[in-house]
Each structure stands twice: as structure tokens, then as C-alpha cells.
Amino acid sequence: MADEPLVLGIETSCDETGVGIVRGHTLLADAVASSVDEHARFGGVVPEVASRAHLEAMVSTIERALREAGVAATDLDAVAVTAGPGLAGALLVGVSAAKAYAYALGKPLYGVNHLASHICVDQLEHGALPEPTMALLVSGGHSSLLLAPDITSDVRPLGSTIDDAAGEAFDKVARVLDLGFPGGPVIDKYAREGDPEAIAFPRGLTGPRDAPYDFSFSGLKTAVARWIEAKRNAGEEVPVRDVSASFQEAVTDVLTRKAVRACKDEGVDHLMIGGGVAANSRLRAMAEERCSAAGIRLRVPRPKLCTDNGAMVAALGAEMVARRRPTSGWDLPADSSLPVTEPHLPGTSDAPTDSHGQAHPHTHDHDHVHELSRENLYS
Amino acid sequence: MLLLALDTATPAVTVALYDTDGDRVLAASDQTDARRHGELLLPSVDRVLREAGRPLQDVDRVVVGTGPGPYTGLRVGLVTAETFGAALGVPVLGLCTLDGIAYASGLEEPFVVATDARRKEVYWARYSDARTRVGDPAVDRPSELPAEVTAMPSVGAGARLYEEVFTGLRTDLPLDQSAAALACLAAEKLAKGEEFPPPRPLYLRRPDARVPANYKVVTPK
Ligand SMILES: [Zn+2]
């Protein structure tokens, strides 16, 4: 399958510096440098700390990915990069690196959407995405139900969180329980030894008149915090395992219930789950159960492909190449609030192209280019 | 030897291509937009190379301003330079941004360079002449600088911004960083066999260790 596009993808939207290399639907390398430990003592991702770490790790992570994949940079067909959404300063490091790399190698550049990449990564695990794909994206930054008839050009938001992201709720509950940051893995661990029905925590936005596909985890987080405080105030020991299990049950119950309903309503027989929270063991088990009961085929990539990584960006970039989508310009911006409805950011369509087919936007009008001799610098 | 110089540590997005054999700047581009470094830099590099009629692959050394400067813009130049270096397999040479401004001044007497550090502060350094910095660059409020510093001849947009403090402001000298000057300085240092600092950022401040209330929330509502 050597004619499938060989693409390098760069991801720096949050705290992971990710560089992945794929050939079509085949994963060749997935190099990640994380700054999560530097953020732990702040209880969340500090944007400036993340941006500094991206600059430190960028070039060495690119080189590591190339070594892992065993390919030469000159053999790449394109360079893809997360253009947004994400932390502005963090995105800018990856976007700048991708532009420089693509330019130096004479390769086309694709600025792509982080959320669409989270969906597209599943092609590396389970082959071509069905069309349309129903996707539930859950992480520290996103909780969305998306319907994607074409991952490269048509992604429709059905619903999203109206307050906290699912992963954020895990982080905040872990903080109240003094379990550290990030909260997802540690709560998952304690929950395995707890009773998910010990405490009846609320299921947000599940009433008959509530938006069917939107999520709310802020009320749940507050309810958990109040319950823990009441225990502490009464001088009783907090049952960390039962609290973790009951909280996790409430989150996964709402997520899977709404996702399955969306599949049924839209007549889609596949459900893809991505994002860091997709690594949660209870979410996987419950989704498996409910999907099989509803006759829906569940697709969840392995945990390392669910969290932020460069392979997912490369996967979407490869799809852009395969479908001959227009490339991005050298003036590609980092767009911290890039809407999910824009799977990628093409350059201006009337831009001239060079020998590599790369678009060059017109930016000559307001610029100042001139010949200088050494003398006029001193005079 | 062909040098590509770039600097994004100040509001200027500046790029120059320099030929050390002819000791001349082949082409340069200077734009000022503090919020669009990321969008402007690569198109500038592309234009400069086209203007000079030389492909990037001809470049032997990449020279980059290491700041000090506001972080987001500063990183654009540094990561671009480092990535060029890796892709081309050529060395990347760092130079303090203030040294470039000092060099362009051509002054033979002691003076101070100051750039805008925002938050009512300036990045600054003292020089005994255009090629010789005295001590490390620092970040301070202009009003808290020693009187003997603020009374010196001063250059740079930071000195212009706090003209009431920097009483020796030389309005006749360039305010902004120029990659052409940075390239000339680098050529001089290369000719003398001098060492260059690594292409690492001079932030001079610790990161704001504040987690925004809506951290990580990136999904459009
Ligand atoms: Zn993500």
C-alpha cells in the first residue's frame, strides 16, 4: 500500500507535544512528550508552562517520530498540524513548527481541526470510518456528540457540554478527594473497588424537556463536593472508593445514554468514542453493553490514541490528502476557537501555487521588501 | 556562506537573507504587528527568498533572536528557526535580540537598549559600544532603574515608550529590531570565530502559574 499518503502530524493544543506518522490508515509512529507533571501542582494545565514545554520538546519529538517510523522526512507526502481549537500560545508553537517543516521540505501543509482528528484517529485502529460516523468526544477539554458524514469536510455538532467538560469533572472531584491531577485514571482505579450504586448522584440534563444531546457536569461536581464535605463535617471517613464509583457511574450513564439515543435518532449503527476520558474502563464497559443491546457497533481506539497525540492529526491529514482537499497557506493562523464545523483551514483558493502545489496567499500589498547594502545599515 | 536571520521577540516580524561572501543583505522584510507573528513569519521568509532568488536549501546557517521578548511571539521565531535547522541539517545560531538593536545603533559610547516588556516593564541591557554588552539583559519597571542607566543615551521602542524616564533617548536611531542588523552581527562574529548562545528563549520571567477558570475547555459552546 505504498501509494497511500505518508503524513506527519503535529499536535500541541494542550499539554502534550505529539508527533505522529501514518501511511493512510496505518500507524507508523506516535511520539508524545507530555508536560502533565509540571501542571500537576497547579491542579490544571497552565498555558504558559505548556507553551514553554512545547518549544522545548518540538524538534526532538519530530525526530523521534521519524526514527520510530523508519521513514525519511523527504518521503513525506504532507505535514498536518492542529490549527485549533486549543490554547492559543500552545497551538502557535505547533503551527509554526509545521509551517517551517513543510516549507523546508517542500511539502503541502494542512491545518486541521483537533476534534475531527480525535474522530479520524480511529481509522488507524478499525479501518475506514463509516459514513456518517457518530462520535462521542470526551476529555478534559471537550464533551461533544458529533455527526460526521465526511470527516474532511462535514462535521455537525449535535450537542456539547454547557459547563464543565467530562474530564474536568473528574479532575475537580479528584481534587476534592485529594487524589491529585489528572483525576481520570486515579478515580477509575478507586472506582473499580467501589459500589457504583452506593450514592445516587444527579444525572444532569436528562429531564424530558432538557436538550437531548447536551451535557452538564457542573451540578454533579457540586453535588459530589457537598456530599464529601457533609461526611467530613460529621467527622466520618469519606468512602473514596464508593464516591469514585458512584460519581463515575453518573458521568458514564449520561454520556452513553445520550450517545446511544443520538445513534438511534439519526439512524446510525456505529458509535465512535474518543478523547482522554474514552480511556475510562467503566465508560468502555457501559458503552459496550448499551451499544450491543441497541445493535450499534462500538469503535473505541486504544487508550494511547484517545488522549491527545500527533497520530490523530496525521490520520486526518492523510484523509485530506486522499480526498484531495485544498492545502493551507503559509499564513495559516492558530485559531484557539476553531469551530468543529471546520475540519481544516484551507488557504485562499485563488492563491498561486508553486512547483509543489502549495498555495501562496497574496500578502505583498502591505509589506516592505527591499535590497539593502551593508552600508545603509550604518549610515 | 548564506545566513537566514529572523527575529520575532519584539512587535517586529523581521527576516533577512545575508551573503557573508559579498558582505551584503540580499533581501529583507520588516513588518510590525505584535499579534500576528505566527501568520506573518513564514510568508516573510518565502518573500525574502524569492526576492533574492535563492531556495531555503541554499542557507548555511539560521540566525535567530532569542529575546528577551513577550513569550508567544518570541516562540514563533525560535521554533521556526529550530525546525528549519533540523529539516535542512544546518546549525541554528542564537543572538540576544537587544544585541541586534544595539549593533544597528552603531554607537561608540556607552548606552542602554530597552524594548517593551508590557506590564509597565522594559527588557533592557547596557552596552559599552554597539558590539559590547555589559552584563545580562533584565526586565524591570523603568522608574526602578538606576538613574545613571536612564540618563544614558538610549535606543529601542521601550525607551521611546517611557521617554520621560529614558531622558537620553536617541530619536535619530532605529527603534525596532532588524534581522538585517542581526545577520550583519552574526557574520562579524562568525568571521571572528566567536561563540553563539544556544537558540533558547530568554523569558526572564517565570510563567504565570495561574490555571484559567475554564482551562482546557476548548469546545465551542
Ligand atoms: Zn483533545
Coordinates of C-alpha atoms and ligand atoms in Angstrom, one line a residue:
Chain A
M1 CA 0.0 0.0 0.0
A2 CA 2.9 2.3 -0.7
D3 CA 0.7 4.6 -2.7
E4 CA -1.3 5.6 0.5
P5 CA -0.3 9.1 1.7
L6 CA 2.6 9.3 4.1
V7 CA 1.8 12.1 6.5
L8 CA 3.4 13.6 9.6
G9 CA 1.1 15.2 12.1
I10 CA 1.9 17.7 14.9
E11 CA -0.4 18.3 17.9
T12 CA 0.2 21.0 20.5
S13 CA -3.3 22.2 21.5
C14 CA -2.9 21.5 25.2
D15 CA -0.1 19.9 27.3
E16 CA 1.0 17.1 25.0
T17 CA 3.6 17.7 22.3
G18 CA 2.6 15.0 19.9
V19 CA 4.1 14.0 16.6
G20 CA 2.7 11.0 14.7
I21 CA 3.4 9.5 11.3
V22 CA 0.8 7.5 9.3
R23 CA 0.6 5.9 5.9
G24 CA -3.1 6.0 5.0
H25 CA -4.8 4.1 7.8
T26 CA -1.6 2.6 9.1
L27 CA 0.1 4.0 12.2
L28 CA 3.9 4.2 11.9
A29 CA 4.9 6.4 14.8
D30 CA 3.2 8.1 17.8
A31 CA 5.8 10.2 19.7
V32 CA 4.4 12.2 22.6
A33 CA 6.2 14.4 25.2
S34 CA 3.9 15.4 28.0
S35 CA 4.3 18.4 30.4
V36 CA 1.5 17.0 32.6
D37 CA 3.8 16.6 35.6
E38 CA 4.7 20.3 35.5
H39 CA 1.0 21.2 35.7
A40 CA 0.1 18.7 38.5
R41 CA 0.9 21.0 41.4
F42 CA -1.4 23.7 39.9
G43 CA -4.4 21.3 39.6
G44 CA -4.8 22.1 35.9
V45 CA -3.0 23.0 32.7
V46 CA -1.1 26.3 33.0
P47 CA -1.0 27.7 29.4
E48 CA 2.4 29.4 29.6
V49 CA 4.0 26.3 31.1
A50 CA 2.5 24.2 28.3
S51 CA 3.7 26.6 25.6
R52 CA 7.3 26.6 27.0
A53 CA 7.3 22.8 27.2
H54 CA 6.1 22.6 23.5
L55 CA 9.0 24.7 22.3
E56 CA 11.5 22.6 24.4
A57 CA 10.2 19.3 23.0
M58 CA 9.1 20.2 19.5
V59 CA 12.1 19.3 17.3
S60 CA 13.3 16.3 19.3
T61 CA 9.7 14.9 19.2
I62 CA 9.6 15.3 15.4
E63 CA 13.0 13.5 15.1
R64 CA 11.9 10.7 17.5
A65 CA 8.7 10.1 15.4
L66 CA 10.8 9.8 12.2
R67 CA 13.1 7.3 13.8
E68 CA 10.2 5.3 15.2
A69 CA 8.5 5.2 11.7
G70 CA 11.8 4.4 9.9
V71 CA 11.0 6.9 7.1
A72 CA 12.9 9.8 5.7
A73 CA 11.4 13.3 6.0
T74 CA 11.8 13.7 2.3
D75 CA 9.4 10.8 1.6
L76 CA 6.5 12.5 3.4
D77 CA 3.6 13.5 1.2
A78 CA 2.3 16.2 3.6
V79 CA 2.6 17.8 7.0
A80 CA -0.6 18.2 9.1
V81 CA -1.0 20.3 12.3
T82 CA -3.7 21.1 14.8
A83 CA -4.8 24.6 13.9
G84 CA -7.4 24.7 16.7
P85 CA -9.3 24.6 18.9
G86 CA -7.0 24.7 21.9
L87 CA -4.7 27.0 24.0
A88 CA -3.7 29.9 21.7
G89 CA 0.0 30.1 22.7
A90 CA 0.4 26.3 22.7
L91 CA -1.2 25.9 19.3
L92 CA 1.1 28.5 17.8
V93 CA 4.2 26.5 18.6
G94 CA 3.0 23.5 16.7
V95 CA 1.6 25.6 13.8
S96 CA 4.9 27.5 13.4
A97 CA 6.9 24.3 13.5
A98 CA 4.6 22.6 11.0
K99 CA 4.9 25.5 8.6
A100 CA 8.7 25.6 8.9
Y101 CA 9.0 21.9 8.4
A102 CA 6.6 21.7 5.4
Y103 CA 8.3 24.7 3.8
A104 CA 11.8 23.4 4.3
L105 CA 10.9 20.0 2.8
G106 CA 8.7 21.5 0.0
K107 CA 5.6 19.6 1.2
P108 CA 2.0 20.6 1.4
L109 CA 0.6 21.8 4.7
Y110 CA -2.8 21.0 6.2
G111 CA -4.0 22.9 9.3
V112 CA -6.7 20.6 10.7
N113 CA -9.3 20.6 13.5
H114 CA -8.4 18.9 16.8
L115 CA -11.8 17.5 17.3
A116 CA -12.1 16.0 13.9
S117 CA -8.7 14.5 14.4
H118 CA -9.9 12.8 17.6
I119 CA -12.5 11.0 15.4
C120 CA -10.3 10.3 12.5
V121 CA -7.7 8.5 14.6
D122 CA -10.0 5.5 14.8
Q123 CA -9.1 4.8 11.1
L124 CA -5.7 3.7 12.5
E125 CA -7.4 1.2 14.8
H126 CA -10.5 -0.1 13.0
G127 CA -10.1 1.0 9.3
A128 CA -12.1 3.4 7.3
L129 CA -14.7 5.4 9.2
P130 CA -18.3 4.6 8.3
E131 CA -20.2 7.5 6.8
P132 CA -21.8 9.0 8.6
T133 CA -19.9 8.4 11.8
M134 CA -21.5 9.2 15.2
A135 CA -18.8 10.3 17.6
L136 CA -18.8 11.0 21.3
L137 CA -15.7 13.0 22.2
V138 CA -14.9 13.2 25.9
S139 CA -11.8 14.7 27.5
G140 CA -10.6 17.4 29.9
G141 CA -11.4 19.9 27.1
H142 CA -14.3 18.5 25.3
S143 CA -17.6 16.7 25.7
S144 CA -19.4 16.6 22.4
L145 CA -21.7 14.5 20.3
L146 CA -20.8 14.9 16.7
L147 CA -22.2 13.5 13.4
A148 CA -19.7 13.4 10.6
P149 CA -20.9 12.5 7.1
D150 CA -17.4 13.3 5.8
I151 CA -14.6 13.8 8.3
T152 CA -12.7 16.0 5.9
S153 CA -15.5 18.4 5.1
D154 CA -18.7 17.9 7.0
V155 CA -18.8 17.6 10.8
R156 CA -22.0 18.5 12.6
P157 CA -22.3 19.2 16.3
L158 CA -25.4 17.6 17.8
G159 CA -24.6 18.6 21.4
S160 CA -21.9 19.5 23.8
T161 CA -21.3 20.4 27.5
I162 CA -23.0 23.6 28.7
D163 CA -20.5 24.0 31.5
D164 CA -17.6 21.6 32.5
A165 CA -16.1 19.0 30.2
A166 CA -16.4 15.4 31.4
G167 CA -12.6 15.2 32.1
E168 CA -12.7 18.4 34.0
A169 CA -15.4 17.0 36.4
F170 CA -13.0 14.0 37.0
D171 CA -10.2 16.5 37.8
K172 CA -12.3 18.5 40.1
V173 CA -13.7 15.6 42.0
A174 CA -10.2 14.1 42.3
R175 CA -9.1 17.4 43.8
V176 CA -11.9 17.4 46.4
L177 CA -10.8 13.8 47.3
D178 CA -7.1 14.9 47.5
L179 CA -6.2 12.4 44.7
G180 CA -4.1 14.7 42.6
F181 CA -4.1 15.8 39.0
P182 CA -5.2 14.5 36.5
G183 CA -8.2 12.9 38.0
G184 CA -9.4 10.4 35.4
P185 CA -7.0 7.5 35.9
V186 CA -7.0 7.6 39.7
I187 CA -10.8 7.8 40.0
D188 CA -11.1 4.9 37.5
K189 CA -8.7 2.9 39.7
Y190 CA -10.6 3.5 43.0
A191 CA -14.0 3.1 41.4
R192 CA -13.1 -0.5 40.4
E193 CA -13.2 -1.4 44.2
G194 CA -16.3 0.7 45.0
D195 CA -20.0 0.4 44.7
P196 CA -21.4 2.4 41.8
E197 CA -24.8 2.4 43.4
A198 CA -23.7 3.4 46.9
I199 CA -24.6 7.1 46.4
A200 CA -27.3 8.4 44.0
F201 CA -25.6 11.4 42.4
P202 CA -27.6 13.5 39.9
R203 CA -27.7 12.9 36.1
G204 CA -27.5 16.4 34.6
L205 CA -29.7 17.4 31.7
T206 CA -31.6 14.2 31.5
G207 CA -35.1 15.5 32.0
P208 CA -37.8 15.2 29.3
R209 CA -37.6 18.9 28.4
D210 CA -33.7 19.1 28.5
A211 CA -31.7 19.4 25.3
P212 CA -31.4 15.7 24.3
Y213 CA -27.7 15.8 23.3
D214 CA -26.2 18.5 25.6
F215 CA -24.3 17.7 28.7
S216 CA -23.8 19.3 32.1
F217 CA -21.3 18.1 34.7
S218 CA -21.1 21.2 36.9
G219 CA -24.1 20.2 39.1
L220 CA -22.8 16.7 39.5
K221 CA -19.4 18.0 40.6
T222 CA -21.0 20.3 43.1
A223 CA -23.2 17.5 44.5
V224 CA -20.2 15.2 44.9
A225 CA -18.3 18.0 46.7
R226 CA -21.2 18.7 49.0
W227 CA -21.6 15.1 49.8
I228 CA -17.9 14.7 50.7
E229 CA -18.0 17.9 52.8
A230 CA -21.0 16.7 54.7
K231 CA -19.2 13.5 55.6
R232 CA -16.1 15.4 56.7
N233 CA -18.1 17.8 58.8
A234 CA -19.8 14.9 60.5
G235 CA -16.4 13.6 61.4
E236 CA -16.9 10.5 59.3
E237 CA -14.4 8.9 56.9
V238 CA -15.1 9.6 53.3
P239 CA -15.6 6.3 51.4
V240 CA -13.3 7.2 48.5
R241 CA -14.0 4.0 46.5
D242 CA -17.7 4.3 46.7
V243 CA -17.7 8.1 45.9
S244 CA -15.4 7.4 42.9
A245 CA -17.6 4.6 41.6
S246 CA -20.9 6.5 42.1
F247 CA -19.6 9.7 40.5
Q248 CA -18.0 7.8 37.6
E249 CA -21.3 5.9 37.1
A250 CA -23.3 9.1 36.9
V251 CA -20.9 10.5 34.2
T252 CA -20.8 7.4 32.1
D253 CA -24.5 6.8 32.5
V254 CA -25.3 10.2 31.0
L255 CA -22.6 10.0 28.3
T256 CA -23.6 6.6 27.0
R257 CA -27.4 7.1 27.3
K258 CA -27.2 10.3 25.1
A259 CA -24.8 8.8 22.6
V260 CA -26.9 5.7 22.1
R261 CA -30.0 7.9 21.8
A262 CA -28.3 10.1 19.1
C263 CA -27.4 7.0 17.1
K264 CA -31.0 5.7 17.2
D265 CA -32.5 9.1 16.4
E266 CA -30.1 9.6 13.4
G267 CA -30.3 6.0 12.3
V268 CA -26.5 5.5 12.6
D269 CA -25.4 1.9 13.5
H270 CA -21.8 2.9 14.6
L271 CA -20.6 4.8 17.6
M272 CA -17.0 6.1 17.9
I273 CA -15.8 7.2 21.3
G274 CA -12.6 9.3 21.5
G275 CA -10.8 11.8 23.8
G276 CA -8.9 11.1 27.1
V277 CA -12.0 10.0 29.0
A278 CA -12.5 7.2 26.5
A279 CA -9.7 5.5 28.3
N280 CA -12.0 5.1 31.3
S281 CA -12.7 1.5 31.9
R282 CA -16.3 1.9 33.1
L283 CA -17.2 4.1 30.1
R284 CA -15.9 1.5 27.8
A285 CA -17.8 -1.3 29.5
M286 CA -21.1 0.5 29.8
A287 CA -20.9 1.7 26.2
E288 CA -20.2 -1.8 25.0
E289 CA -23.2 -3.1 27.0
R290 CA -25.6 -0.5 25.8
C291 CA -24.4 -0.4 22.2
S292 CA -24.7 -4.2 21.8
A293 CA -28.2 -4.1 23.3
A294 CA -29.1 -1.4 20.8
G295 CA -27.5 -3.1 17.8
I296 CA -24.8 -0.4 17.5
R297 CA -21.2 -1.3 16.6
L298 CA -18.9 0.4 19.1
R299 CA -15.5 1.7 17.9
V300 CA -13.1 2.9 20.6
P301 CA -9.4 3.3 19.8
R302 CA -6.7 2.1 22.2
P303 CA -6.2 4.5 25.2
K304 CA -3.0 6.0 23.8
L305 CA -4.8 7.1 20.6
C306 CA -7.7 8.5 22.6
T307 CA -5.6 11.1 24.5
D308 CA -4.1 14.0 22.5
N309 CA -1.4 12.8 20.1
G310 CA 0.1 13.6 16.8
A311 CA -1.0 10.4 15.1
M312 CA -4.6 11.6 15.1
V313 CA -3.6 14.7 13.3
A314 CA -1.6 12.7 10.8
A315 CA -4.6 10.4 10.3
L316 CA -6.8 13.4 9.4
G317 CA -4.1 14.9 7.3
A318 CA -3.8 11.6 5.3
E319 CA -7.5 11.7 4.7
M320 CA -7.2 15.3 3.5
V321 CA -4.5 14.2 1.0
A322 CA -6.5 11.1 -0.1
R323 CA -9.6 13.2 -0.8
R324 CA -7.6 16.0 -2.5
R325 CA -8.7 18.7 -0.1
P326 CA -7.1 22.1 -0.7
T327 CA -3.9 22.8 1.3
S328 CA -3.4 25.6 3.9
G329 CA -1.4 28.7 3.2
W330 CA 1.9 29.8 4.8
D331 CA -0.2 32.4 6.7
L332 CA -2.2 29.6 8.4
P333 CA -3.2 31.0 11.8
A334 CA -3.6 29.2 15.1
D335 CA -7.3 29.5 15.9
S336 CA -8.0 28.8 19.6
S337 CA -11.7 28.7 19.0
L338 CA -11.8 27.0 15.6
P339 CA -15.4 25.7 15.2
V340 CA -15.9 21.9 15.0
T341 CA -17.7 22.6 11.7
E342 CA -14.4 23.4 10.0
P343 CA -12.4 20.2 9.7
H344 CA -9.5 22.1 8.2
L345 CA -8.3 25.6 7.3
P346 CA -7.7 25.8 3.5
G347 CA -5.7 28.7 2.1
T348 CA -7.3 31.3 -0.1
S349 CA -8.5 29.4 -3.2
D350 CA -7.2 32.0 -5.7
A351 CA -3.7 31.8 -4.4
P352 CA -0.9 30.9 -6.8
T353 CA 0.8 27.6 -6.3
D354 CA 4.5 26.8 -6.6
S355 CA 6.1 23.6 -8.0
H356 CA 4.9 21.6 -5.0
G357 CA 1.3 22.7 -5.5
Q358 CA 1.5 24.7 -2.3
A359 CA -0.9 27.7 -2.0
H360 CA 0.7 31.1 -1.5
P361 CA -1.7 33.7 -0.3
H362 CA -1.4 37.3 -1.5
T363 CA 0.3 39.3 1.2
H364 CA 2.6 41.5 -0.8
D365 CA 0.5 44.7 -0.7
H366 CA 1.2 45.9 2.8
D367 CA 4.8 44.7 3.1
H368 CA 8.1 46.2 2.7
V369 CA 10.7 44.1 0.8
H370 CA 13.9 45.7 -0.4
E371 CA 17.5 45.3 -1.2
L372 CA 19.9 46.6 1.4
S373 CA 23.6 47.1 1.1
R374 CA 25.7 46.8 4.2
E375 CA 26.4 50.5 4.0
N376 CA 22.9 51.8 4.6
L377 CA 22.7 49.9 7.9
Y378 CA 25.4 52.2 9.3
S379 CA 24.6 55.5 7.6
Chain B
M1 CA 28.1 31.5 3.4
L2 CA 24.3 32.2 3.3
L3 CA 22.7 33.3 6.6
L4 CA 18.9 33.4 7.1
A5 CA 18.2 35.7 10.1
L6 CA 14.8 36.1 11.8
D7 CA 13.5 37.7 14.9
T8 CA 10.0 37.8 16.5
A9 CA 10.9 38.8 20.0
T10 CA 9.5 42.4 19.6
P11 CA 6.4 43.6 17.7
A12 CA 8.6 43.5 14.6
V13 CA 8.5 40.4 12.3
T14 CA 11.8 40.7 10.6
V15 CA 13.6 38.4 8.2
A16 CA 16.8 38.9 6.2
L17 CA 19.0 36.8 3.9
Y18 CA 22.7 37.7 4.2
D19 CA 25.6 36.6 2.0
T20 CA 28.8 36.6 4.0
D21 CA 31.0 36.3 0.9
G22 CA 29.8 39.6 -0.5
D23 CA 29.1 41.0 3.0
R24 CA 25.7 42.1 2.0
V25 CA 22.0 41.7 2.7
L26 CA 20.4 40.1 -0.3
A27 CA 16.8 40.8 0.8
A28 CA 14.9 41.7 3.9
S29 CA 11.3 42.0 5.1
D30 CA 10.2 44.1 8.1
Q31 CA 6.6 44.2 9.3
T32 CA 5.2 45.3 12.7
D33 CA 2.2 43.6 14.1
A34 CA 2.5 42.3 17.7
R35 CA -0.4 39.9 17.4
R36 CA 0.3 38.2 14.1
H37 CA 3.8 36.9 14.3
G38 CA 2.6 33.4 13.6
E39 CA 0.8 34.4 10.4
L40 CA 3.4 36.8 9.1
L41 CA 6.7 35.0 9.6
L42 CA 6.6 32.2 7.0
P43 CA 5.2 34.4 4.2
S44 CA 8.0 36.8 5.0
V45 CA 10.7 34.1 4.8
D46 CA 9.2 33.0 1.5
R47 CA 9.2 36.5 0.0
V48 CA 12.7 37.2 1.1
L49 CA 14.0 34.0 -0.5
R50 CA 12.0 34.7 -3.7
E51 CA 13.3 38.3 -3.8
A52 CA 16.9 37.0 -3.5
G53 CA 16.2 34.2 -5.9
R54 CA 17.6 31.6 -3.5
P55 CA 15.9 28.5 -2.2
L56 CA 15.9 27.8 1.5
Q57 CA 18.1 24.7 0.8
D58 CA 21.0 27.1 0.0
V59 CA 21.0 28.5 3.5
D60 CA 24.1 27.5 5.6
R61 CA 23.2 29.0 9.0
V62 CA 19.9 30.1 10.6
V63 CA 20.3 33.1 13.0
V64 CA 17.5 33.8 15.4
G65 CA 16.8 36.5 18.0
T66 CA 16.4 34.8 21.4
G67 CA 14.7 37.7 23.1
P68 CA 14.1 38.8 25.7
G69 CA 10.6 39.3 24.5
P70 CA 6.9 38.6 25.1
Y71 CA 6.7 34.9 25.0
T72 CA 4.1 34.0 22.5
G73 CA 5.7 35.9 19.7
L74 CA 9.3 35.0 20.7
R75 CA 8.5 31.3 20.4
V76 CA 7.3 31.7 16.8
G77 CA 10.8 32.7 15.6
L78 CA 12.6 30.2 17.8
V79 CA 10.6 27.2 16.8
T80 CA 10.7 28.2 13.2
A81 CA 14.5 28.6 13.2
E82 CA 15.0 25.3 15.1
T83 CA 12.7 23.4 12.7
F84 CA 14.5 24.9 9.7
G85 CA 17.8 23.8 11.2
A86 CA 16.5 20.3 11.8
A87 CA 14.9 20.0 8.3
L88 CA 18.0 21.4 6.5
G89 CA 20.6 19.9 8.7
V90 CA 22.3 23.2 9.3
P91 CA 23.3 24.9 12.6
V92 CA 21.0 27.4 14.3
L93 CA 22.7 30.3 16.0
G94 CA 21.1 32.3 18.8
L95 CA 21.7 36.0 19.3
C96 CA 20.2 38.3 22.0
T97 CA 17.6 40.5 20.4
L98 CA 18.8 43.5 22.3
D99 CA 22.3 42.9 20.8
G100 CA 20.8 43.3 17.3
I101 CA 19.2 46.6 18.2
A102 CA 22.5 47.7 19.9
Y103 CA 24.5 46.8 16.8
A104 CA 22.2 48.7 14.5
S105 CA 22.7 51.8 16.6
G106 CA 26.4 52.0 15.5
L107 CA 27.1 53.9 18.8
E108 CA 30.7 54.0 20.0
E109 CA 29.9 55.3 23.5
P110 CA 28.1 53.6 26.5
F111 CA 24.3 53.4 26.0
V112 CA 21.2 51.4 27.0
V113 CA 18.8 49.4 24.8
A114 CA 15.2 49.0 26.0
T115 CA 12.3 47.1 24.5
D116 CA 8.7 46.9 25.6
A117 CA 8.1 44.0 28.1
R118 CA 4.4 45.0 28.6
R119 CA 3.0 45.1 32.2
K120 CA 4.7 48.5 32.6
E121 CA 8.1 47.0 32.3
V122 CA 11.0 47.0 29.8
Y123 CA 13.6 44.5 28.8
W124 CA 16.9 46.3 28.9
A125 CA 20.7 45.9 28.8
R126 CA 23.7 48.2 28.9
Y127 CA 26.4 48.4 26.3
S128 CA 29.8 50.0 26.3
D129 CA 29.6 50.2 22.5
A130 CA 27.5 48.8 19.7
R131 CA 29.2 45.4 19.9
T132 CA 29.7 45.0 23.6
R133 CA 27.0 44.3 26.1
V134 CA 27.7 44.8 29.8
G135 CA 26.0 42.1 31.9
D136 CA 22.9 40.1 31.2
P137 CA 19.6 41.6 29.9
A138 CA 17.0 42.2 32.6
V139 CA 13.3 43.1 33.0
D140 CA 12.3 46.0 35.2
R141 CA 10.0 48.9 35.6
P142 CA 11.6 51.9 34.0
S143 CA 11.1 54.0 37.2
E144 CA 13.0 51.5 39.2
L145 CA 16.1 51.6 37.0
P146 CA 19.3 53.3 38.4
A147 CA 19.5 57.0 37.4
E148 CA 22.8 56.5 35.7
V149 CA 21.2 54.0 33.3
T150 CA 18.1 56.0 32.4
A151 CA 20.3 59.1 31.8
M152 CA 22.5 57.3 29.2
P153 CA 21.9 57.6 25.5
S154 CA 19.0 55.1 24.9
V155 CA 17.6 53.2 21.9
G156 CA 14.7 50.9 21.3
A157 CA 10.9 51.1 21.4
G158 CA 10.9 50.6 25.2
A159 CA 13.0 53.7 25.7
R160 CA 10.6 55.6 23.4
L161 CA 7.6 54.3 25.3
Y162 CA 9.0 55.7 28.6
E163 CA 10.6 58.8 27.1
E164 CA 10.0 60.7 30.4
V165 CA 12.3 58.2 32.2
F166 CA 14.9 57.5 29.4
T167 CA 15.9 61.1 29.1
G168 CA 18.8 60.3 26.7
L169 CA 16.5 58.8 24.0
R170 CA 18.2 58.9 20.6
T171 CA 15.3 59.6 18.3
D172 CA 17.6 59.6 15.3
L173 CA 18.4 55.8 15.7
P174 CA 16.2 52.8 14.7
L175 CA 13.6 51.9 17.2
D176 CA 12.8 48.3 16.1
Q177 CA 14.8 45.1 15.7
S178 CA 16.0 44.4 12.2
A179 CA 17.0 41.0 11.0
A180 CA 19.4 42.6 8.6
A181 CA 21.4 44.0 11.6
L182 CA 21.2 40.7 13.4
A183 CA 22.6 39.0 10.3
C184 CA 25.5 41.5 10.0
L185 CA 26.3 41.0 13.6
A186 CA 26.2 37.2 13.2
A187 CA 28.5 37.5 10.1
E188 CA 31.0 39.5 12.1
K189 CA 31.0 37.1 15.0
L190 CA 31.4 34.1 12.6
A191 CA 34.3 35.8 10.9
K192 CA 36.0 36.2 14.3
G193 CA 35.2 32.7 15.3
E194 CA 33.2 33.8 18.3
E195 CA 30.7 31.5 20.2
F196 CA 27.0 32.0 19.8
P197 CA 24.5 31.4 22.6
P198 CA 22.2 28.5 22.1
P199 CA 18.8 29.2 20.3
R200 CA 16.9 29.1 23.6
P201 CA 14.4 31.7 24.7
L202 CA 15.3 34.4 27.2
Y203 CA 12.0 34.8 29.0
L204 CA 13.4 36.5 32.1
R205 CA 10.1 35.9 33.9
R206 CA 8.6 32.8 35.4
P207 CA 5.4 31.6 33.8
D208 CA 2.2 32.9 35.3
A209 CA 1.2 29.8 37.3
R210 CA -2.4 30.5 37.1
V211 CA -4.9 28.0 35.8
P212 CA -7.7 29.8 33.9
A213 CA -11.2 29.1 35.3
N214 CA -12.1 27.4 32.1
Y215 CA -8.8 25.7 31.5
K216 CA -8.8 23.1 28.8
V217 CA -12.4 23.9 27.7
V218 CA -11.9 24.3 24.0
T219 CA -15.2 23.0 22.6
P220 CA -17.4 25.8 21.2
K221 CA -20.5 26.1 23.4
Ligands
ZN1 ZN -8.2 16.6 22.7

